[in-house]
């Protein structure tokens, strides 16, 4: 069993981060809280908190997958991130079930969280990310 906590964020891929921040502020009144270049993912990420979850704006900074996404589909919904407890166990469980994974071990994502992506074919087309705050990492 996966120990699922909540939707951590819904990610929207954008070309122009500043323009997207301005739009979400203007239209929905959302304020950016965290903005960082995530070297391990080759992305820039901005979190716009909504209650206990967030919208995440992501833009490629060398990430070929995101560049292709923008070329093919244009800006839009990219993935849903689910917070789990015990991401390594969750991945091992999914792997044992034969669920196709992009990441078999977690990588370091925005906010220093541990993240791993399932392959979109695991869910019939929706890219799902598992997230776990790294409790050992310095804040
Ligand atoms: Co994400």
Short mmCIF file of C-alpha atoms and ligand atoms in Angstrom, two decimals:
data_model
loop_
_atom_site.label_atom_id
_atom_site.label_comp_id
_atom_site.label_asym_id
_atom_site.label_seq_id
_atom_site.Cartn_x
_atom_site.Cartn_y
_atom_site.Cartn_z
CA UNK A 1 0.00 0.00 0.00
CA UNK A 2 1.16 3.52 -0.74
CA UNK A 3 0.90 5.93 2.14
CA UNK A 4 -0.63 8.88 0.32
CA UNK A 5 -0.94 12.19 2.18
CA UNK A 6 -2.31 14.80 -0.23
CA UNK A 7 -1.91 16.49 -3.60
CA UNK A 8 1.36 18.36 -3.12
CA UNK A 9 1.12 20.39 -6.30
CA UNK A 10 -0.34 20.56 -9.77
CA UNK A 11 2.35 21.58 -12.26
CA UNK A 12 1.87 23.82 -15.25
CA UNK A 13 4.62 24.05 -17.84
CA UNK A 14 5.26 27.58 -19.09
CA UNK A 15 7.67 29.27 -21.45
CA UNK A 16 7.91 32.59 -19.64
CA UNK A 17 7.96 32.31 -15.84
CA UNK A 18 7.61 36.04 -15.14
CA UNK A 19 4.66 36.34 -17.48
CA UNK A 20 2.98 33.32 -15.87
CA UNK A 21 3.52 34.68 -12.34
CA UNK A 22 1.95 37.97 -13.41
CA UNK A 23 -1.06 36.21 -14.98
CA UNK A 24 -1.79 34.00 -11.96
CA UNK A 25 -1.50 37.02 -9.70
CA UNK A 26 -3.75 39.12 -11.88
CA UNK A 27 -6.39 36.46 -12.54
CA UNK A 28 -6.45 34.47 -9.28
CA UNK A 29 -4.54 36.68 -6.84
CA UNK A 30 -1.93 33.98 -6.23
CA UNK A 31 1.42 35.04 -4.78
CA UNK A 32 4.66 33.22 -5.62
CA UNK A 33 6.30 31.79 -2.52
CA UNK A 34 9.30 29.80 -3.67
CA UNK A 35 11.23 30.35 -6.88
CA UNK A 36 14.30 28.34 -7.69
CA UNK A 37 16.33 26.82 -10.47
CA UNK A 38 16.36 23.09 -9.79
CA UNK A 39 19.73 21.98 -11.12
CA UNK A 40 19.02 18.24 -10.88
CA UNK A 41 15.87 18.64 -13.00
CA UNK A 42 17.16 21.40 -15.30
CA UNK A 43 14.06 23.44 -14.60
CA UNK A 44 13.00 26.64 -12.98
CA UNK A 45 10.12 26.17 -10.54
CA UNK A 46 7.81 28.62 -8.81
CA UNK A 47 5.28 27.61 -6.19
CA UNK A 48 1.98 29.45 -5.86
CA UNK A 49 0.40 28.17 -2.65
CA UNK A 50 -3.34 27.41 -2.59
CA UNK A 51 -4.48 26.19 0.82
CA UNK A 52 -2.48 23.09 1.70
CA UNK A 53 -1.35 22.56 -1.87
CA UNK A 54 0.17 24.65 -4.64
CA UNK A 55 0.29 25.33 -8.30
CA UNK A 56 3.83 24.81 -9.56
CA UNK A 57 4.97 26.73 -12.60
CA UNK A 58 7.83 24.93 -14.32
CA UNK A 59 9.95 26.05 -17.21
CA UNK A 60 12.84 24.30 -18.94
CA UNK A 61 16.40 25.41 -18.11
CA UNK A 62 18.01 22.75 -20.26
CA UNK A 63 15.34 20.08 -19.66
CA UNK A 64 14.76 18.56 -23.08
CA UNK A 65 11.51 16.83 -22.08
CA UNK A 66 9.92 20.12 -21.06
CA UNK A 67 11.23 21.87 -24.17
CA UNK A 68 9.59 19.20 -26.31
CA UNK A 69 6.38 19.47 -24.29
CA UNK A 70 6.21 23.21 -25.01
CA UNK A 71 6.98 22.69 -28.70
CA UNK A 72 4.37 19.98 -29.13
CA UNK A 73 1.57 21.12 -26.85
CA UNK A 74 2.37 24.65 -25.78
CA UNK A 75 2.08 25.82 -22.19
CA UNK A 76 -0.35 23.86 -20.04
CA UNK A 77 -0.97 21.20 -17.40
CA UNK A 78 2.10 19.01 -17.08
CA UNK A 79 1.88 16.74 -14.02
CA UNK A 80 0.20 16.07 -10.70
CA UNK A 81 2.38 15.56 -7.63
CA UNK A 82 1.20 13.38 -4.78
CA UNK A 83 2.86 13.52 -1.39
CA UNK A 84 3.63 10.10 0.05
CA UNK A 85 5.20 8.89 3.25
CA UNK A 86 8.15 6.61 2.49
CA UNK A 87 8.89 7.38 -1.15
CA UNK A 88 11.53 4.62 -1.46
CA UNK A 89 9.04 2.00 -0.25
CA UNK A 90 6.36 3.44 -2.50
CA UNK A 91 8.65 3.09 -5.53
CA UNK A 92 9.65 -0.45 -4.53
CA UNK A 93 5.97 -1.38 -4.19
CA UNK A 94 5.11 0.07 -7.59
CA UNK A 95 8.11 -1.59 -9.22
CA UNK A 96 7.11 -4.96 -7.75
CA UNK A 97 3.64 -4.45 -9.23
CA UNK A 98 5.19 -3.84 -12.66
CA UNK A 99 4.15 -0.19 -12.79
CA UNK A 100 6.34 1.64 -15.35
CA UNK A 101 8.50 4.24 -13.64
CA UNK A 102 10.63 7.08 -14.98
CA UNK A 103 12.61 7.17 -11.72
CA UNK A 104 13.23 3.98 -9.75
CA UNK A 105 14.99 5.98 -7.05
CA UNK A 106 14.09 9.48 -5.84
CA UNK A 107 15.87 12.56 -7.14
CA UNK A 108 16.20 15.90 -5.46
CA UNK A 109 13.47 18.29 -6.55
CA UNK A 110 12.34 21.80 -5.64
CA UNK A 111 12.53 22.69 -1.93
CA UNK A 112 15.02 19.83 -1.51
CA UNK A 113 12.14 17.35 -1.59
CA UNK A 114 12.66 13.79 -2.76
CA UNK A 115 10.77 13.30 -6.03
CA UNK A 116 10.20 10.51 -8.54
CA UNK A 117 8.07 10.33 -11.67
CA UNK A 118 5.87 7.47 -12.78
CA UNK A 119 5.77 6.84 -16.51
CA UNK A 120 2.62 8.43 -18.03
CA UNK A 121 1.53 5.04 -19.38
CA UNK A 122 1.20 3.90 -15.75
CA UNK A 123 -1.93 6.03 -15.47
CA UNK A 124 -3.10 6.09 -19.07
CA UNK A 125 -1.55 9.39 -19.97
CA UNK A 126 -1.22 11.59 -16.89
CA UNK A 127 2.28 12.22 -15.61
CA UNK A 128 2.33 11.60 -11.85
CA UNK A 129 5.14 12.66 -9.53
CA UNK A 130 5.62 11.28 -6.03
CA UNK A 131 7.01 13.74 -3.50
CA UNK A 132 8.30 13.43 0.02
CA UNK A 133 9.77 16.27 2.05
CA UNK A 134 13.35 15.34 2.98
CA UNK A 135 13.16 15.49 6.75
CA UNK A 136 16.93 15.00 7.05
CA UNK A 137 17.81 17.88 4.76
CA UNK A 138 18.70 21.23 6.30
CA UNK A 139 15.81 23.69 5.92
CO1 LIG B 1 6.42 18.77 -9.72
#
